[in-house]
PDB file of C-alpha atoms in Angstrom:
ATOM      1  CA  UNK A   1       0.000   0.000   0.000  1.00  0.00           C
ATOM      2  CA  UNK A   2       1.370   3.810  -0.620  1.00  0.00           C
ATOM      3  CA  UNK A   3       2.424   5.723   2.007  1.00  0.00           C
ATOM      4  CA  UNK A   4       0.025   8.455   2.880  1.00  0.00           C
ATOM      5  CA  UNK A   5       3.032  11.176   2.323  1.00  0.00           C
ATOM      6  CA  UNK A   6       3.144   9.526  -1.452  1.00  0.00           C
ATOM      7  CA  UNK A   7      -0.750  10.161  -1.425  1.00  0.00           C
ATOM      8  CA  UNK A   8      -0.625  13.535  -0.297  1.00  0.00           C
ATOM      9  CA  UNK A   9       2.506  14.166  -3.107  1.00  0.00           C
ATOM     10  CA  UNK A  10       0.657  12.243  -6.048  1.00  0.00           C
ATOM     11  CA  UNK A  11      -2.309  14.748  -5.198  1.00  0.00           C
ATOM     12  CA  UNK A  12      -0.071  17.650  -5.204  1.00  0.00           C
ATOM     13  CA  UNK A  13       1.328  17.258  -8.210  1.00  0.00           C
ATOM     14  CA  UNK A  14      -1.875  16.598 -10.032  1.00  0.00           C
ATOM     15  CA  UNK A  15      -2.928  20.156  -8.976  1.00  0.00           C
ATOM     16  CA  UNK A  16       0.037  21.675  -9.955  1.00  0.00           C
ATOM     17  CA  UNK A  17       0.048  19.780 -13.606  1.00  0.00           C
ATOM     18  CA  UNK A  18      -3.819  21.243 -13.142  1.00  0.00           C
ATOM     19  CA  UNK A  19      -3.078  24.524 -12.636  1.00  0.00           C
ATOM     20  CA  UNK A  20      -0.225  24.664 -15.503  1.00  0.00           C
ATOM     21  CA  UNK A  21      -3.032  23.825 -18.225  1.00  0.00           C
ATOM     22  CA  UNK A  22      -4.792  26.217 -16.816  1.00  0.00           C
ATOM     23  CA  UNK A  23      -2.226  28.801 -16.943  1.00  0.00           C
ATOM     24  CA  UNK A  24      -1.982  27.630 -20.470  1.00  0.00           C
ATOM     25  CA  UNK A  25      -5.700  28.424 -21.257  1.00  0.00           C
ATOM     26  CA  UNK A  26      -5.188  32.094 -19.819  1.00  0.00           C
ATOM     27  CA  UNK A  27      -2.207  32.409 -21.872  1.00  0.00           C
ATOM     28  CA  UNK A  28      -4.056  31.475 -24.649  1.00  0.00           C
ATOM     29  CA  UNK A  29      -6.783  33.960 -24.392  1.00  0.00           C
ATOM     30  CA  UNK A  30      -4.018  36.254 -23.481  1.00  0.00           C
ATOM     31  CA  UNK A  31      -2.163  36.251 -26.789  1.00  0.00           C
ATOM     32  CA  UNK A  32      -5.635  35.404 -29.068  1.00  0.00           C
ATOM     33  CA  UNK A  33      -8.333  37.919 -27.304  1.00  0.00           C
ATOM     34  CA  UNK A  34      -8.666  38.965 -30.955  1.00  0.00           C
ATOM     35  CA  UNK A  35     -10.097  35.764 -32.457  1.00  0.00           C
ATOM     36  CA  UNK A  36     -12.843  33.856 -32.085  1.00  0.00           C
ATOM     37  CA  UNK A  37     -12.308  31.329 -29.354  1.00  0.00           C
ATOM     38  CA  UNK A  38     -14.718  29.034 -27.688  1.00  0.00           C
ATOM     39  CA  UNK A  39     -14.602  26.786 -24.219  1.00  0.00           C
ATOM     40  CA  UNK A  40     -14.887  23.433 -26.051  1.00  0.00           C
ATOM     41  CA  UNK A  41     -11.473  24.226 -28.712  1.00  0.00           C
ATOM     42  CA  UNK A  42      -9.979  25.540 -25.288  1.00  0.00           C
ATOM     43  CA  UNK A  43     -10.903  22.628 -23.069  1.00  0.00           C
ATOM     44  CA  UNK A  44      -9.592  20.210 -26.077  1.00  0.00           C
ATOM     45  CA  UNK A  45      -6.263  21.702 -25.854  1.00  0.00           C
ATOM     46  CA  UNK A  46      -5.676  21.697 -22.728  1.00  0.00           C
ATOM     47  CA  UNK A  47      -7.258  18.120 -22.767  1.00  0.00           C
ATOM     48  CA  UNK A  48     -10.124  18.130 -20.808  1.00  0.00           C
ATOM     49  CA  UNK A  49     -13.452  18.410 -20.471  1.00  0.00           C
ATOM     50  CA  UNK A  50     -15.490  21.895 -21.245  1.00  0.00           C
ATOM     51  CA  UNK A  51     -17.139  21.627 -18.084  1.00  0.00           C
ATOM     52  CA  UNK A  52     -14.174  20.819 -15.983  1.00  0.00           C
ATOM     53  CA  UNK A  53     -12.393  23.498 -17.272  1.00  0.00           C
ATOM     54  CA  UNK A  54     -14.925  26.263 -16.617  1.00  0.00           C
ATOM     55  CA  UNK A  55     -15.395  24.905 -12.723  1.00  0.00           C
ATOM     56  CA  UNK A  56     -11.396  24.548 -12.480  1.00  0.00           C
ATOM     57  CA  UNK A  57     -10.664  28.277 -14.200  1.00  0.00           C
ATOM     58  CA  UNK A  58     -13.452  30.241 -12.374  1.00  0.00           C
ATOM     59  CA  UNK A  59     -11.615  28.142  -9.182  1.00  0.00           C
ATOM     60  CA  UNK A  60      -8.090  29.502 -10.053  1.00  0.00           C
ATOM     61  CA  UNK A  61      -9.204  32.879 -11.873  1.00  0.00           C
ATOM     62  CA  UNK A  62     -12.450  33.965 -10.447  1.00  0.00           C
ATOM     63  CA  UNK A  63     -13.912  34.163 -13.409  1.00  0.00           C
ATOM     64  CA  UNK A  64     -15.618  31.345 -16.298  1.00  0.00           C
ATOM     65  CA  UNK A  65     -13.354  31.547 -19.369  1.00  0.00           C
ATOM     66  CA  UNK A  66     -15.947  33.477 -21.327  1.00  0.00           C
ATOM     67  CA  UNK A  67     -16.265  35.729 -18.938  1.00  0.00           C
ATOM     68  CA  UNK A  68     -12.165  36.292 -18.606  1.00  0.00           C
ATOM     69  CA  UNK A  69     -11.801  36.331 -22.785  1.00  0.00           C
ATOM     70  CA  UNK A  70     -14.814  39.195 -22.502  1.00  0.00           C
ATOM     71  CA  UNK A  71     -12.556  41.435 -20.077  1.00  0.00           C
ATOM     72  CA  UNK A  72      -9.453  40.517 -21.794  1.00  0.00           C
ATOM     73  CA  UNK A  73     -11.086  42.198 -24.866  1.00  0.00           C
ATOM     74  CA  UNK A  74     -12.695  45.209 -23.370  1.00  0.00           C
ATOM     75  CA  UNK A  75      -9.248  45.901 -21.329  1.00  0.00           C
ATOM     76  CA  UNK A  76      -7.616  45.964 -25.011  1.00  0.00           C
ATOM     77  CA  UNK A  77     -10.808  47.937 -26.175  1.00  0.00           C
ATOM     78  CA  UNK A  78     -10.332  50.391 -23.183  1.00  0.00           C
ATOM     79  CA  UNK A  79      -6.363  51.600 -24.231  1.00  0.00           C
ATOM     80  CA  UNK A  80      -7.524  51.913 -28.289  1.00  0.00           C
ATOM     81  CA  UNK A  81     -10.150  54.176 -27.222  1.00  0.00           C
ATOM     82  CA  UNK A  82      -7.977  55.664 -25.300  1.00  0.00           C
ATOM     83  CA  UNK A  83      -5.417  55.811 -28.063  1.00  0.00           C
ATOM     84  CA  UNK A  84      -7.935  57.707 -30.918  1.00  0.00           C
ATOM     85  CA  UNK A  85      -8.131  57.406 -34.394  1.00  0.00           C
ATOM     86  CA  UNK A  86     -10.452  54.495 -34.133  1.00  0.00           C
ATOM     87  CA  UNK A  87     -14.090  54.976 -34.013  1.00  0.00           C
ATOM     88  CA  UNK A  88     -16.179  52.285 -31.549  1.00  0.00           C
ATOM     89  CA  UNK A  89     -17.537  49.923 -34.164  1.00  0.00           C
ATOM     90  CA  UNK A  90     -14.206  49.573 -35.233  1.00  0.00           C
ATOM     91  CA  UNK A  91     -12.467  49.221 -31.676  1.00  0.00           C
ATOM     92  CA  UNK A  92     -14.962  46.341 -31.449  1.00  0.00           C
ATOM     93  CA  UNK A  93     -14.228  44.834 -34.315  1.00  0.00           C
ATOM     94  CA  UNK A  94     -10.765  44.730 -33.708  1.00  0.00           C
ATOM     95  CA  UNK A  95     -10.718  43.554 -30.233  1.00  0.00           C
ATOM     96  CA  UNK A  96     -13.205  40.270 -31.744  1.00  0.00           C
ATOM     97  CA  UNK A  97     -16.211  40.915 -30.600  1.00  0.00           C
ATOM     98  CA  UNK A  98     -19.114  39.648 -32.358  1.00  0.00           C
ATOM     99  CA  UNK A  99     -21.567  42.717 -32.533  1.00  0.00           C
ATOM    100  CA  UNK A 100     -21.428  46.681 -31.714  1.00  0.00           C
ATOM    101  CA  UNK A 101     -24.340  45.910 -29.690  1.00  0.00           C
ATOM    102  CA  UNK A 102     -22.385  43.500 -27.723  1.00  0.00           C
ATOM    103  CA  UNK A 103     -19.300  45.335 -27.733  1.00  0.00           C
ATOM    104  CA  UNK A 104     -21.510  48.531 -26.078  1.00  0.00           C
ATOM    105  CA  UNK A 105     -23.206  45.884 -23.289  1.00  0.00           C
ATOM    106  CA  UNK A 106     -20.003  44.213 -22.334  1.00  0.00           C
ATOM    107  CA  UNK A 107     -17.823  47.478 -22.293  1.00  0.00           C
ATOM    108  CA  UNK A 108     -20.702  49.569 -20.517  1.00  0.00           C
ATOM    109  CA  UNK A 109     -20.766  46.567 -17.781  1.00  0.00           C
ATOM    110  CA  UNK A 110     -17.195  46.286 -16.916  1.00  0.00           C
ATOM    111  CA  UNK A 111     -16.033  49.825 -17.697  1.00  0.00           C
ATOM    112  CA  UNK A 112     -19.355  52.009 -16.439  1.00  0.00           C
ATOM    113  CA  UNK A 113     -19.660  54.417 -18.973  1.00  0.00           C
ATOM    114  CA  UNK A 114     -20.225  53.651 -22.597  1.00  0.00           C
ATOM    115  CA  UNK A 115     -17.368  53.355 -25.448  1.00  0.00           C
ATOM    116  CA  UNK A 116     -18.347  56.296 -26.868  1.00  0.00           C
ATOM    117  CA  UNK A 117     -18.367  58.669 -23.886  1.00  0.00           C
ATOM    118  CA  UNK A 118     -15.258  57.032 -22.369  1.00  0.00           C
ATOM    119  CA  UNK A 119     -11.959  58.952 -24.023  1.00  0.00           C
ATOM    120  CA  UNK A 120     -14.036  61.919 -22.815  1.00  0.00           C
ATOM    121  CA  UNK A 121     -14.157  60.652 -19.259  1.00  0.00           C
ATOM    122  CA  UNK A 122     -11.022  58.926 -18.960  1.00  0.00           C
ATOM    123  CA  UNK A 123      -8.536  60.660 -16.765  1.00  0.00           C
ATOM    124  CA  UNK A 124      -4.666  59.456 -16.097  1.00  0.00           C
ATOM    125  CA  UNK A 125      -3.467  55.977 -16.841  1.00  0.00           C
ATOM    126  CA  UNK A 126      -6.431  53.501 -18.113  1.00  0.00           C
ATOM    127  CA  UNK A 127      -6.710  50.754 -15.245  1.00  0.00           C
ATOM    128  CA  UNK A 128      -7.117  47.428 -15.697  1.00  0.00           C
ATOM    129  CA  UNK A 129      -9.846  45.429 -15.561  1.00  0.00           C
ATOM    130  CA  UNK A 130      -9.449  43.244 -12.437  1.00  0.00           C
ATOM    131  CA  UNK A 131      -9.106  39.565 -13.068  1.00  0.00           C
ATOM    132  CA  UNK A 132      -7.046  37.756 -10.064  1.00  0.00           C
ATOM    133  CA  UNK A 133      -4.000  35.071 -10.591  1.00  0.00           C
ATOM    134  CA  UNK A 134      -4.365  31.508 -10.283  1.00  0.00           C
ATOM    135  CA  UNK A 135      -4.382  30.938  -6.542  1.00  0.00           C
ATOM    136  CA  UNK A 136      -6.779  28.483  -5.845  1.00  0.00           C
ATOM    137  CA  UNK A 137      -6.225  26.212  -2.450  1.00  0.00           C
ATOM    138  CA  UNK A 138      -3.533  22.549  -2.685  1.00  0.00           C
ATOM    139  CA  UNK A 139      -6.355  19.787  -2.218  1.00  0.00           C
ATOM    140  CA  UNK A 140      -6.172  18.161   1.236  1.00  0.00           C
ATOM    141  CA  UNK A 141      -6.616  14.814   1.990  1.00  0.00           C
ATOM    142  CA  UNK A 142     -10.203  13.878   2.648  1.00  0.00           C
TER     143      UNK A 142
END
Protein backbone atom coordinates (compact mmCIF):
# COMPACT_ATOMS: atom_id res chain seq x y z
CA UNK A 1 0.00 0.00 0.00
CA UNK A 2 1.37 3.81 -0.62
CA UNK A 3 2.42 5.72 2.01
CA UNK A 4 0.03 8.45 2.88
CA UNK A 5 3.03 11.18 2.32
CA UNK A 6 3.14 9.53 -1.45
CA UNK A 7 -0.75 10.16 -1.43
CA UNK A 8 -0.63 13.54 -0.30
CA UNK A 9 2.51 14.17 -3.11
CA UNK A 10 0.66 12.24 -6.05
CA UNK A 11 -2.31 14.75 -5.20
CA UNK A 12 -0.07 17.65 -5.20
CA UNK A 13 1.33 17.26 -8.21
CA UNK A 14 -1.87 16.60 -10.03
CA UNK A 15 -2.93 20.16 -8.98
CA UNK A 16 0.04 21.67 -9.95
CA UNK A 17 0.05 19.78 -13.61
CA UNK A 18 -3.82 21.24 -13.14
CA UNK A 19 -3.08 24.52 -12.64
CA UNK A 20 -0.22 24.66 -15.50
CA UNK A 21 -3.03 23.82 -18.23
CA UNK A 22 -4.79 26.22 -16.82
CA UNK A 23 -2.23 28.80 -16.94
CA UNK A 24 -1.98 27.63 -20.47
CA UNK A 25 -5.70 28.42 -21.26
CA UNK A 26 -5.19 32.09 -19.82
CA UNK A 27 -2.21 32.41 -21.87
CA UNK A 28 -4.06 31.48 -24.65
CA UNK A 29 -6.78 33.96 -24.39
CA UNK A 30 -4.02 36.25 -23.48
CA UNK A 31 -2.16 36.25 -26.79
CA UNK A 32 -5.63 35.40 -29.07
CA UNK A 33 -8.33 37.92 -27.30
CA UNK A 34 -8.67 38.96 -30.96
CA UNK A 35 -10.10 35.76 -32.46
CA UNK A 36 -12.84 33.86 -32.09
CA UNK A 37 -12.31 31.33 -29.35
CA UNK A 38 -14.72 29.03 -27.69
CA UNK A 39 -14.60 26.79 -24.22
CA UNK A 40 -14.89 23.43 -26.05
CA UNK A 41 -11.47 24.23 -28.71
CA UNK A 42 -9.98 25.54 -25.29
CA UNK A 43 -10.90 22.63 -23.07
CA UNK A 44 -9.59 20.21 -26.08
CA UNK A 45 -6.26 21.70 -25.85
CA UNK A 46 -5.68 21.70 -22.73
CA UNK A 47 -7.26 18.12 -22.77
CA UNK A 48 -10.12 18.13 -20.81
CA UNK A 49 -13.45 18.41 -20.47
CA UNK A 50 -15.49 21.90 -21.25
CA UNK A 51 -17.14 21.63 -18.08
CA UNK A 52 -14.17 20.82 -15.98
CA UNK A 53 -12.39 23.50 -17.27
CA UNK A 54 -14.92 26.26 -16.62
CA UNK A 55 -15.39 24.91 -12.72
CA UNK A 56 -11.40 24.55 -12.48
CA UNK A 57 -10.66 28.28 -14.20
CA UNK A 58 -13.45 30.24 -12.37
CA UNK A 59 -11.62 28.14 -9.18
CA UNK A 60 -8.09 29.50 -10.05
CA UNK A 61 -9.20 32.88 -11.87
CA UNK A 62 -12.45 33.97 -10.45
CA UNK A 63 -13.91 34.16 -13.41
CA UNK A 64 -15.62 31.34 -16.30
CA UNK A 65 -13.35 31.55 -19.37
CA UNK A 66 -15.95 33.48 -21.33
CA UNK A 67 -16.27 35.73 -18.94
CA UNK A 68 -12.17 36.29 -18.61
CA UNK A 69 -11.80 36.33 -22.79
CA UNK A 70 -14.81 39.20 -22.50
CA UNK A 71 -12.56 41.44 -20.08
CA UNK A 72 -9.45 40.52 -21.79
CA UNK A 73 -11.09 42.20 -24.87
CA UNK A 74 -12.70 45.21 -23.37
CA UNK A 75 -9.25 45.90 -21.33
CA UNK A 76 -7.62 45.96 -25.01
CA UNK A 77 -10.81 47.94 -26.17
CA UNK A 78 -10.33 50.39 -23.18
CA UNK A 79 -6.36 51.60 -24.23
CA UNK A 80 -7.52 51.91 -28.29
CA UNK A 81 -10.15 54.18 -27.22
CA UNK A 82 -7.98 55.66 -25.30
CA UNK A 83 -5.42 55.81 -28.06
CA UNK A 84 -7.93 57.71 -30.92
CA UNK A 85 -8.13 57.41 -34.39
CA UNK A 86 -10.45 54.50 -34.13
CA UNK A 87 -14.09 54.98 -34.01
CA UNK A 88 -16.18 52.29 -31.55
CA UNK A 89 -17.54 49.92 -34.16
CA UNK A 90 -14.21 49.57 -35.23
CA UNK A 91 -12.47 49.22 -31.68
CA UNK A 92 -14.96 46.34 -31.45
CA UNK A 93 -14.23 44.83 -34.31
CA UNK A 94 -10.76 44.73 -33.71
CA UNK A 95 -10.72 43.55 -30.23
CA UNK A 96 -13.20 40.27 -31.74
CA UNK A 97 -16.21 40.91 -30.60
CA UNK A 98 -19.11 39.65 -32.36
CA UNK A 99 -21.57 42.72 -32.53
CA UNK A 100 -21.43 46.68 -31.71
CA UNK A 101 -24.34 45.91 -29.69
CA UNK A 102 -22.39 43.50 -27.72
CA UNK A 103 -19.30 45.33 -27.73
CA UNK A 104 -21.51 48.53 -26.08
CA UNK A 105 -23.21 45.88 -23.29
CA UNK A 106 -20.00 44.21 -22.33
CA UNK A 107 -17.82 47.48 -22.29
CA UNK A 108 -20.70 49.57 -20.52
CA UNK A 109 -20.77 46.57 -17.78
CA UNK A 110 -17.19 46.29 -16.92
CA UNK A 111 -16.03 49.82 -17.70
CA UNK A 112 -19.35 52.01 -16.44
CA UNK A 113 -19.66 54.42 -18.97
CA UNK A 114 -20.23 53.65 -22.60
CA UNK A 115 -17.37 53.35 -25.45
CA UNK A 116 -18.35 56.30 -26.87
CA UNK A 117 -18.37 58.67 -23.89
CA UNK A 118 -15.26 57.03 -22.37
CA UNK A 119 -11.96 58.95 -24.02
CA UNK A 120 -14.04 61.92 -22.82
CA UNK A 121 -14.16 60.65 -19.26
CA UNK A 122 -11.02 58.93 -18.96
CA UNK A 123 -8.54 60.66 -16.76
CA UNK A 124 -4.67 59.46 -16.10
CA UNK A 125 -3.47 55.98 -16.84
CA UNK A 126 -6.43 53.50 -18.11
CA UNK A 127 -6.71 50.75 -15.24
CA UNK A 128 -7.12 47.43 -15.70
CA UNK A 129 -9.85 45.43 -15.56
CA UNK A 130 -9.45 43.24 -12.44
CA UNK A 131 -9.11 39.57 -13.07
CA UNK A 132 -7.05 37.76 -10.06
CA UNK A 133 -4.00 35.07 -10.59
CA UNK A 134 -4.36 31.51 -10.28
CA UNK A 135 -4.38 30.94 -6.54
CA UNK A 136 -6.78 28.48 -5.85
CA UNK A 137 -6.22 26.21 -2.45
CA UNK A 138 -3.53 22.55 -2.68
CA UNK A 139 -6.35 19.79 -2.22
CA UNK A 140 -6.17 18.16 1.24
CA UNK A 141 -6.62 14.81 1.99
CA UNK A 142 -10.20 13.88 2.65
Amino acid sequence: MCRPAWRQALIEAAHLKDLARLRRVRDRIDREYARPLDVEELARAADMAAGQLGRQFRLAYGASPYAYLTARRIQRATALLRAGGLGVGEVGRVVGCATPGIFRTRFTELVGTTPDAYPRTARGPAEPVRIREASAPAPQLA
